[in-house]
Coordinates of C-alpha atoms in Angstrom, one line a residue:
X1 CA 0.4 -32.7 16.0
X2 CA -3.0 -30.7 14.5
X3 CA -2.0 -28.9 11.2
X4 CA -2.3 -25.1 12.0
X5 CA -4.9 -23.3 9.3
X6 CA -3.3 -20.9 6.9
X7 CA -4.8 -17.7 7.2
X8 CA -6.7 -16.5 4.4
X9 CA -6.3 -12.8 3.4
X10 CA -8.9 -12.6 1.4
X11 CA -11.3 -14.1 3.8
X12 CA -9.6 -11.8 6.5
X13 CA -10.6 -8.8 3.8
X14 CA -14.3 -10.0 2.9
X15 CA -14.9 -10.5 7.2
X16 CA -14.0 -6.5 7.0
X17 CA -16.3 -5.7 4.2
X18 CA -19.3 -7.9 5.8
X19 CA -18.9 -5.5 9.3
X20 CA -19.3 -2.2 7.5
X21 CA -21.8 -4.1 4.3
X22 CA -24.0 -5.2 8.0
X23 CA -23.8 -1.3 9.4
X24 CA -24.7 0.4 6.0
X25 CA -27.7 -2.6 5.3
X26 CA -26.5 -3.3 2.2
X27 CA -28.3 -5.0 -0.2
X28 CA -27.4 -8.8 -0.4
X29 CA -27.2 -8.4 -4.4
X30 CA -25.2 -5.8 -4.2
X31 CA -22.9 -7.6 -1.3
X32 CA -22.7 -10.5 -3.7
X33 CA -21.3 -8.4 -7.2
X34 CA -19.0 -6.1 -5.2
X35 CA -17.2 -9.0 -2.9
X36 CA -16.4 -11.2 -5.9
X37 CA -13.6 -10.4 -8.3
X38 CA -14.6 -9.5 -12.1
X39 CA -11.7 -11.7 -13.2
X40 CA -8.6 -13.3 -11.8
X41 CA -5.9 -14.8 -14.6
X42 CA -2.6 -17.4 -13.3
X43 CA 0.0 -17.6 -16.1
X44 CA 2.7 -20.4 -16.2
X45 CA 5.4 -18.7 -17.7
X46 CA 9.1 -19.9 -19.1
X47 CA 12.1 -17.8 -18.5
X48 CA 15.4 -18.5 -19.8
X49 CA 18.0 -18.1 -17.4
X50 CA 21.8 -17.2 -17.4
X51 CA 23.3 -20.7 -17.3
X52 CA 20.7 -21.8 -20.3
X53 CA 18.2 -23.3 -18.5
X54 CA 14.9 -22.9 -18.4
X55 CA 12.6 -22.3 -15.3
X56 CA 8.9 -21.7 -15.2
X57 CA 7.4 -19.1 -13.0
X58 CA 3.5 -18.4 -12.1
X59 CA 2.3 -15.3 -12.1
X60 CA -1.4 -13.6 -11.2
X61 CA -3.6 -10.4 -12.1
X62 CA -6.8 -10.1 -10.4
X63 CA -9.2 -7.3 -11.6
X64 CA -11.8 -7.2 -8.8
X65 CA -13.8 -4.1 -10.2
X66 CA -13.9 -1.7 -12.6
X67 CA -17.6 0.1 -11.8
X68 CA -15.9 3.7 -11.3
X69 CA -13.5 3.1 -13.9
X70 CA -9.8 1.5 -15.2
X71 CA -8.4 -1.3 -12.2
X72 CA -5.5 0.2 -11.0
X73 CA -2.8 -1.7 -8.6
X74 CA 0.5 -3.0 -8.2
X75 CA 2.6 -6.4 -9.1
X76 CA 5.0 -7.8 -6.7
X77 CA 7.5 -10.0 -7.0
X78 CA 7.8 -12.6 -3.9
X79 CA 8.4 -16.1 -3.0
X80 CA 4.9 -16.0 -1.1
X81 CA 2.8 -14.7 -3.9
X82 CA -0.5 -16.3 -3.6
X83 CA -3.6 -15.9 -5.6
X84 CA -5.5 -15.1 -2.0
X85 CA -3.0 -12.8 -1.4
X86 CA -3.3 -10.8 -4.9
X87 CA -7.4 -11.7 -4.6
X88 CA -7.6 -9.5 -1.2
X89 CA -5.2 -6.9 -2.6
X90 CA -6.8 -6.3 -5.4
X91 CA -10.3 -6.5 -3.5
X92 CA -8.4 -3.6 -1.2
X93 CA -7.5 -1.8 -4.2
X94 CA -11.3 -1.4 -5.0
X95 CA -12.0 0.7 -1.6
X96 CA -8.8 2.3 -1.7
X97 CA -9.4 4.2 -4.9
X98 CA -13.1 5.0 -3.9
X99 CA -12.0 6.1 0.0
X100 CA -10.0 9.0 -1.9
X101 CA -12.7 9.3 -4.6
X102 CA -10.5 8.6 -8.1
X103 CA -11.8 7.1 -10.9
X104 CA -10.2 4.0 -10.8
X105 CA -11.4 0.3 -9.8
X106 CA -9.2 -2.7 -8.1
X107 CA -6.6 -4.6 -9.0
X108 CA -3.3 -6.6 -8.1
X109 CA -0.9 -9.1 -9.5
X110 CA 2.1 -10.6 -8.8
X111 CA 4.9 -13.4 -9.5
X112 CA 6.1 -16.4 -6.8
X113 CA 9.7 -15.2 -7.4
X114 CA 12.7 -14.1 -5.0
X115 CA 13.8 -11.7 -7.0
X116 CA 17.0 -11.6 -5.0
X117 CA 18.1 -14.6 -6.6
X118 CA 17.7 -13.1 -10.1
X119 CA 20.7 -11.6 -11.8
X120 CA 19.7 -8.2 -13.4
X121 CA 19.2 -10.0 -16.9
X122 CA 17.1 -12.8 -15.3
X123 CA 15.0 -10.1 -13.7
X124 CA 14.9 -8.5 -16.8
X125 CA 13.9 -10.9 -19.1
X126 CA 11.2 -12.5 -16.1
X127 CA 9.6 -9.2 -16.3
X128 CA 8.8 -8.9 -20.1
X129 CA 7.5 -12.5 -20.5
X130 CA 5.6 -11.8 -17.6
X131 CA 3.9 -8.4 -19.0
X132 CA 3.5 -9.7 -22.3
X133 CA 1.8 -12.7 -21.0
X134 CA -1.1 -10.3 -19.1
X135 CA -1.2 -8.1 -21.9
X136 CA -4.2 -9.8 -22.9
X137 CA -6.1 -8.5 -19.9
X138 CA -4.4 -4.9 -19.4
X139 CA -4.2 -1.4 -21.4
X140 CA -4.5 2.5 -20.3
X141 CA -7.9 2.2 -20.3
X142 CA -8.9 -0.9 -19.1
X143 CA -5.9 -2.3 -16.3
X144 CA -3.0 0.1 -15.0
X145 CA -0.5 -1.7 -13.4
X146 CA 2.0 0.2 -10.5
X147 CA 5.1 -1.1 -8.6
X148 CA 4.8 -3.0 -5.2
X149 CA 6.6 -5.2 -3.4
X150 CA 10.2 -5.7 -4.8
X151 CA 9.4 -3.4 -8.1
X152 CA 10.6 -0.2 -8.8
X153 CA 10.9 1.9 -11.7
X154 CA 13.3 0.4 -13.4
X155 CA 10.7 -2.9 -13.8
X156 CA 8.1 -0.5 -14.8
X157 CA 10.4 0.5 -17.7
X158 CA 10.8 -2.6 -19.2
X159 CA 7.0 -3.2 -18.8
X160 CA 6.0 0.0 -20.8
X161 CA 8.3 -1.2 -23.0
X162 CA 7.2 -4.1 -23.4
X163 CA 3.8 -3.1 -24.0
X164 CA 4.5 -0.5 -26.3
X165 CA 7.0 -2.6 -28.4
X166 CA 4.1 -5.3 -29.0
X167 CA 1.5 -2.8 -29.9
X168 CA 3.7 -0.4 -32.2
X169 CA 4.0 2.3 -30.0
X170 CA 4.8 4.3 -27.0
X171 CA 2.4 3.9 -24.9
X172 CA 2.5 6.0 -21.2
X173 CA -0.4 5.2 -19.5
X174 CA -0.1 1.8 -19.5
X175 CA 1.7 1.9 -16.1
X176 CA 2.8 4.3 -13.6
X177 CA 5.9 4.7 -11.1
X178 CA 7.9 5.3 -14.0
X179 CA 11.1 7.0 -13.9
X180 CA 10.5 10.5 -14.9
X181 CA 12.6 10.3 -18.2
X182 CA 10.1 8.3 -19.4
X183 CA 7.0 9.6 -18.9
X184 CA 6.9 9.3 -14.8
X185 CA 5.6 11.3 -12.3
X186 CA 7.4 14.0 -9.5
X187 CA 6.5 12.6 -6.3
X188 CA 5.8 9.5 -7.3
X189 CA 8.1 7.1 -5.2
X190 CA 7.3 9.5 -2.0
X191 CA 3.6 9.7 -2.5
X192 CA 2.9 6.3 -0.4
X193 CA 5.0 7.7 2.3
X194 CA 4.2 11.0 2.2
X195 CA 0.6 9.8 2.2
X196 CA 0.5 8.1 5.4
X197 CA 2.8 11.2 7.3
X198 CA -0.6 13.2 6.3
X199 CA -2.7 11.0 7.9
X200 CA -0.4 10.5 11.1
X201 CA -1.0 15.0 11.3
X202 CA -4.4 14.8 10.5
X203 CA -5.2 11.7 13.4
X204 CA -3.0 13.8 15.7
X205 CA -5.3 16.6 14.8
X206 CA -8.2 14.8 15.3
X207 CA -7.3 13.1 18.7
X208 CA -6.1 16.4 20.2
X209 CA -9.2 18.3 19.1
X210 CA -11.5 15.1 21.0
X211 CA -9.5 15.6 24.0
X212 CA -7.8 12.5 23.5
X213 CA -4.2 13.5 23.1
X214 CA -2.3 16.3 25.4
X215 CA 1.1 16.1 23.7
X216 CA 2.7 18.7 21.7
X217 CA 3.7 17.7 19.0
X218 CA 7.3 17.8 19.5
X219 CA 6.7 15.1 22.9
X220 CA 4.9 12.8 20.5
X221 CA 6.9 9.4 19.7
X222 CA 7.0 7.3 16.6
X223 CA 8.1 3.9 15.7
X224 CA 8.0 2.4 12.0
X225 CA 8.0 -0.8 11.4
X226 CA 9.2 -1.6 7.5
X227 CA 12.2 0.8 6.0
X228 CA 11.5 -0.2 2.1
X229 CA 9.3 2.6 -0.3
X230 CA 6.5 3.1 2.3
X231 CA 8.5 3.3 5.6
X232 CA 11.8 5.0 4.7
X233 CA 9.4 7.8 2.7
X234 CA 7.5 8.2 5.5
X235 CA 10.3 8.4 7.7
X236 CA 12.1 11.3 5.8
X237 CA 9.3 13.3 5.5
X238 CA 8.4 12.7 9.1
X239 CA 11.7 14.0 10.4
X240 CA 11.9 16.7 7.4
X241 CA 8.4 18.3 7.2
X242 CA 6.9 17.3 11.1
X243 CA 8.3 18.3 14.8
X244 CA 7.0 13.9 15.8
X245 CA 10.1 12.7 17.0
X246 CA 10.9 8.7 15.1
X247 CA 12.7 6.9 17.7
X248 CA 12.5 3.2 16.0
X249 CA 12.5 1.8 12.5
X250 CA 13.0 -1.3 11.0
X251 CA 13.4 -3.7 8.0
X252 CA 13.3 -7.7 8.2
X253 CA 16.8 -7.9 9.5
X254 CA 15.7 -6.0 12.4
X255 CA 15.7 -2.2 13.4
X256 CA 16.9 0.8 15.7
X257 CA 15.9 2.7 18.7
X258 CA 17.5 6.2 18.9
X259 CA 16.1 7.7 22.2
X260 CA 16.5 11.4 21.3
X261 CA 15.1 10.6 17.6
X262 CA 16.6 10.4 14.2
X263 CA 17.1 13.0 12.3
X264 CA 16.5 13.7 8.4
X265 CA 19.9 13.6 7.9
X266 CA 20.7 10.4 9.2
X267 CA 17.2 9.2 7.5
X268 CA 18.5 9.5 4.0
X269 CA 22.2 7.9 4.8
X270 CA 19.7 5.2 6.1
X271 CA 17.8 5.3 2.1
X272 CA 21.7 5.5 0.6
X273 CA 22.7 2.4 2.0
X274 CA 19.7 0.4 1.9
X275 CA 19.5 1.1 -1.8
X276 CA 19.9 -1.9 -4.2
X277 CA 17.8 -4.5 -1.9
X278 CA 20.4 -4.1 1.0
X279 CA 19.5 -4.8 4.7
X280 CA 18.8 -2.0 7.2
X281 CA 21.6 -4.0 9.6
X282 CA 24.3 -3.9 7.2
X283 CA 27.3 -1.6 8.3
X284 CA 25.7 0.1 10.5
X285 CA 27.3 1.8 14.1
X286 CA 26.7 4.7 14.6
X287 CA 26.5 5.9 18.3
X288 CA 23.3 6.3 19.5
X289 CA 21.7 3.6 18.2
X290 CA 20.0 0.3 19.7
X291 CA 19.9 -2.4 18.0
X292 CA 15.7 -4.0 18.5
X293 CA 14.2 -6.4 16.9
X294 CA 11.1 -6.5 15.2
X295 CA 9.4 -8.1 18.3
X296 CA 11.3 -5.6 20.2
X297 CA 9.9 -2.5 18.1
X298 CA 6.3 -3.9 18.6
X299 CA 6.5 -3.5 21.9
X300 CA 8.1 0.2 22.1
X301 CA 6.2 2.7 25.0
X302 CA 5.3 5.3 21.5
X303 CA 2.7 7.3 20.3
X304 CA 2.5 6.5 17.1
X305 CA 3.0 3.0 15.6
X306 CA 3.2 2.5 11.3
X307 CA 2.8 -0.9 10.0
X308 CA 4.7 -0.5 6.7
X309 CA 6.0 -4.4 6.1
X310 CA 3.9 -7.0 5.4
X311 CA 0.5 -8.2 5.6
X312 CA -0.7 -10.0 9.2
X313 CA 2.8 -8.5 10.8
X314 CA 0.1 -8.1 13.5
X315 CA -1.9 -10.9 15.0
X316 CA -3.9 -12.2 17.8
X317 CA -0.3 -13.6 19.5
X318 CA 1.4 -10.1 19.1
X319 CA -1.5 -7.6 19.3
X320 CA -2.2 -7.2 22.9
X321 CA 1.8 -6.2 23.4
X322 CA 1.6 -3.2 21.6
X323 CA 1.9 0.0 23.9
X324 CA 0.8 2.8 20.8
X325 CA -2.7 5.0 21.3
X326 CA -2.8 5.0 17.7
X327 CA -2.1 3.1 14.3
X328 CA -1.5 4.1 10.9
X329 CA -1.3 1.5 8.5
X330 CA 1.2 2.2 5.8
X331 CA 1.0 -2.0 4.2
X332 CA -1.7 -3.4 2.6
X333 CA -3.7 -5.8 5.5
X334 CA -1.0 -5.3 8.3
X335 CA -3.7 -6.3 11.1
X336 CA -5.7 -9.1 11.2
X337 CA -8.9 -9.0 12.5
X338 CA -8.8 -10.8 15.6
X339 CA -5.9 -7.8 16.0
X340 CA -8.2 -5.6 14.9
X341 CA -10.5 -6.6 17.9
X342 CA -7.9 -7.0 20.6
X343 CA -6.4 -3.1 19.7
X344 CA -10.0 -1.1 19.6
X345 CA -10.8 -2.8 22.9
X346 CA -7.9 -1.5 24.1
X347 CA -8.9 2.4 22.7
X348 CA -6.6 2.0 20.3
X349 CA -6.9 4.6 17.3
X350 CA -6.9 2.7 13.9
X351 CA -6.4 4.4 10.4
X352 CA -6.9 2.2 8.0
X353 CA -4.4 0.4 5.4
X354 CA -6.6 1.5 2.5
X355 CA -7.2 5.2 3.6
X356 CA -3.8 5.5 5.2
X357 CA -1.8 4.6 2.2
X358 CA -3.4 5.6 -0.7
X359 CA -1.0 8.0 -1.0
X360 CA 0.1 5.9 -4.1
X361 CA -2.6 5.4 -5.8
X362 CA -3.6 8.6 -5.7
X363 CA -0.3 10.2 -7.3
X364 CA -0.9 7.4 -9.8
X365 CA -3.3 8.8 -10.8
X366 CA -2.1 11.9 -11.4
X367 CA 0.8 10.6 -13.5
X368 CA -1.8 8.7 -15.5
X369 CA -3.6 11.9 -16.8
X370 CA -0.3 13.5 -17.1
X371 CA 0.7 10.4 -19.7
X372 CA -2.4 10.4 -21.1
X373 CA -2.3 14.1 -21.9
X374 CA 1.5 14.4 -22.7
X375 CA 1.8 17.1 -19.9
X376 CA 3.5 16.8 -16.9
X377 CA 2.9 18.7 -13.6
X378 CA 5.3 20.5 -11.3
X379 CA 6.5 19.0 -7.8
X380 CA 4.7 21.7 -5.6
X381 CA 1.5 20.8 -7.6
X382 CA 1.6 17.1 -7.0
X383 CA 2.3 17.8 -3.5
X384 CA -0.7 19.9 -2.6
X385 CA -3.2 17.8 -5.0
X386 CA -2.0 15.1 -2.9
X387 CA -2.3 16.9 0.1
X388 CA -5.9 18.0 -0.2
X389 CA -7.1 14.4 -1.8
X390 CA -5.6 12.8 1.6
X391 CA -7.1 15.3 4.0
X392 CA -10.3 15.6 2.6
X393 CA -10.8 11.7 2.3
X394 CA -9.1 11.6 6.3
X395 CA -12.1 14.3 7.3
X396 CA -14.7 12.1 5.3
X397 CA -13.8 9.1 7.1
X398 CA -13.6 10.7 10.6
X399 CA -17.5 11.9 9.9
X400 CA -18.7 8.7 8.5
X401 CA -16.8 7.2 11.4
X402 CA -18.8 9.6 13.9
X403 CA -22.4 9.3 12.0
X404 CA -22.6 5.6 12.4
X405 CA -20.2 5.0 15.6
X406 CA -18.0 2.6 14.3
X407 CA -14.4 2.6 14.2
X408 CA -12.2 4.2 11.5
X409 CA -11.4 0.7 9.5
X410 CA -15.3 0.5 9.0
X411 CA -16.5 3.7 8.5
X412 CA -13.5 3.7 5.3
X413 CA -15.6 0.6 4.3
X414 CA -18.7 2.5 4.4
X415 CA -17.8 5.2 2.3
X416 CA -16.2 3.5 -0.1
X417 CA -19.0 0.9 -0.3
X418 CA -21.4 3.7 -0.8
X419 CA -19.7 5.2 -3.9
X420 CA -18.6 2.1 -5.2
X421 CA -22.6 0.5 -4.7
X422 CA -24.0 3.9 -6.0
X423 CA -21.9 3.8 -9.2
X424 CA -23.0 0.1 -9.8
X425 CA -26.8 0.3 -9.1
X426 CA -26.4 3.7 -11.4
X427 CA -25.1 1.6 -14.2
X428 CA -26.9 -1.5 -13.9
X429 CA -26.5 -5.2 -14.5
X430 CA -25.7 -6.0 -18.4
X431 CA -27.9 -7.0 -19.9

């Protein structure tokens, strides 16, 4: 029987950036600096655990560039950690920051871990012996690290503490998605979320206005797949802050379909029991909702369909099934390109992972210079700076998409090129 190839991400990521690189004409220099990671570091790393013994873990940090300033990304913790994986995340990171025009370059990391498995104190002590061994590579001005994938604020806790325990000295701009007793930022833990809800309005918007959507916005349907940070954010502030009606989410147990849509309400009972790395199926019967699976919820007659699991959750096998007139991407790489191609034949409307949730990143950013400074913003603020970073990067997109007339995905790609390829031939090759 003939071995199936693995799928590379990062290849699946650099086949993205060749499309738009081809479009733009980019210089082949230029192609060759900004495709390849500045630096990529593996750590082999002991960690005592509860019973006394000792088990070694591997962990990565990839810094792909830092032209228009500091790398900024997440670490995850996950059994299928890769360096490909961190490689195209980090590569991701790069265009993300420059879509929404902060001054921050790319990066990612994470550790091959189920952190499920981990008492708290394992967790704990995996955590700082994995910070301290990247500390040679990071700092608040040269690698930022955020949460991601099975890391919340309580990880990013013991990291700045880490950090600022070897150095001498509280340090708060060494990472962000911090609790805000420490140094965090309001709106932090919704800002992915509520990032991609803004661009869901703002392609609604733009469809209507090109004739191609007649709904109101009360008839439109929306179906989210992935009820961790991204998905359960965007899904409260969906059913808070919009009239869409969300008929189906889900988690990796599986998911609901409530016909007459879910309300806030039942949203953040949803969050409440969910909390402390719980499945979305657990204990849960309340009338009115269908049990789907995620095959199920792929397949849904919606709208509106938000990728917020993980990367490749749609594929050449599963593409052509899905009903929605338009995506929004709220995980990193949720579409492979053979997907890719099987949707936008289809007229399917695409916004892209890296514009759609930079939601993040950008209120990152913002708690960065807040640390930086030692003065802290209020809720309302963060909320508007956010919203006007996010629209404004949507509308740049949708004219970049219309000047050259290419997709969404691609025209992100060119504008981010363009600003990170500007910033690069500005400063030159040293020496």
């Amino acid at each position: 029987m003939e071995e199936t190839k693995k799928v590379s991400l990062f290849d699946n990521a650099v086949k993205q950036f060749d499309r738009a690189a081809r479009i733009m004409e980019l210089d082949r220099n230029l192609r060759e600096v900004l495709i390849k990671p500045k630096r990529e570091l593996t750590v082999n790393f002991p960690v005592r655990m509860d019973d006394g013994s000792i088990k070694v873990f591997t962990g990565y940090r990839v810094q792909h560039n830092v032209s228009r300033g500091p790398a900024k990304g997440g670490i995850r913790y996950h059994p299928n950690v890769t360096l490909d994986e961190v490689k195209a995340l980090a590569f991701w990171m790069t265009w993300k920051s420059a879509v929404v025009d902060i001054p921050y370059g790319g990066a990612k990391g994470g550790v091959t871990v189920d952190p499920f498995k981990l008492s708290d104190s394992e967790l704990e002590r995996l955590s700082r012996r994995f910070f301290s061994e990247i500390q040679i590579i990071i700092g608040e001005e040269k690698d930022i690290p955020a949460p991601d994938v099975n890391t919340d604020g309580q990880i990013m806790s013991w990291w700045m503490d880490t950090y600022s325990m070897n150095i001498g000295h509280t340090t708060l701009g060494i990472v962000t998605g911090k609790p805000l007793e420490i140094g965090g930022s309001e709106g932090r833990t919704e800002a992915t979320g509520r990032g991609v809800n803004i661009c869901i309005e703002e392609a609604v918007k733009y469809l209507r206005d090109k004739g191609k959507l007649n709904k109101k916005d009360e008839e439109i349907t929306v179906a989210i797949q992935g009820f961790g940070n991204v998905g359960s954010y965007l899904a409260l502030t969906l059913t808070e802050e919009t009239k869409f009606k969300l008929v189906a989410i889900s988690d990796y147990s599986g998911g609901f379909y409530k016909e007459s849509g879910f309300t806030s309400e039942e949203i953040r009972k949803l969050m409440d029991r969910t909390r402390g790395r719980k499945a979305l199926l657990l204990d849960v019967n309340e009338e009115g909702y269908k049990e789907i699976t995620n095959e199920e919820l792929l397949k849904l007659d919606v709208d509106v369909f938000a990728p917020c699991a993980l990367e490749n959750a749609v594929n050449e096998d599963n593409a052509d099934e899905i009903r929605a007139k338009l995506i929004v991407e709220g995980a990193n790489g949720p579409l492979t390109p053979e997907a890719d191609e099987i949707l936008l034949s289809k007229n399917v409307f695409i916004v892209p992972d890296f514009l759609a949730n930079a939601g993040g990143v950008t209120v990152s950013y913002f708690e960065w210079v807040q640390g930086l400074q030692w003065n802290f913003w209020e809720l309302e603020d963060i909320r508007k700076a956010l919203h006007k970073k996010m629209k404004n990067a949507f509308c740049d997109v949708a004219q970049t998409m219309e000047k050259y007339e290419v997709d969404m995905r691609t025209a992100a790609y060119v504008r981010a090129i363009e600003r990170v390829a500007n910033a690069t031939k500005l400063r030159g090759i040293y020496p």
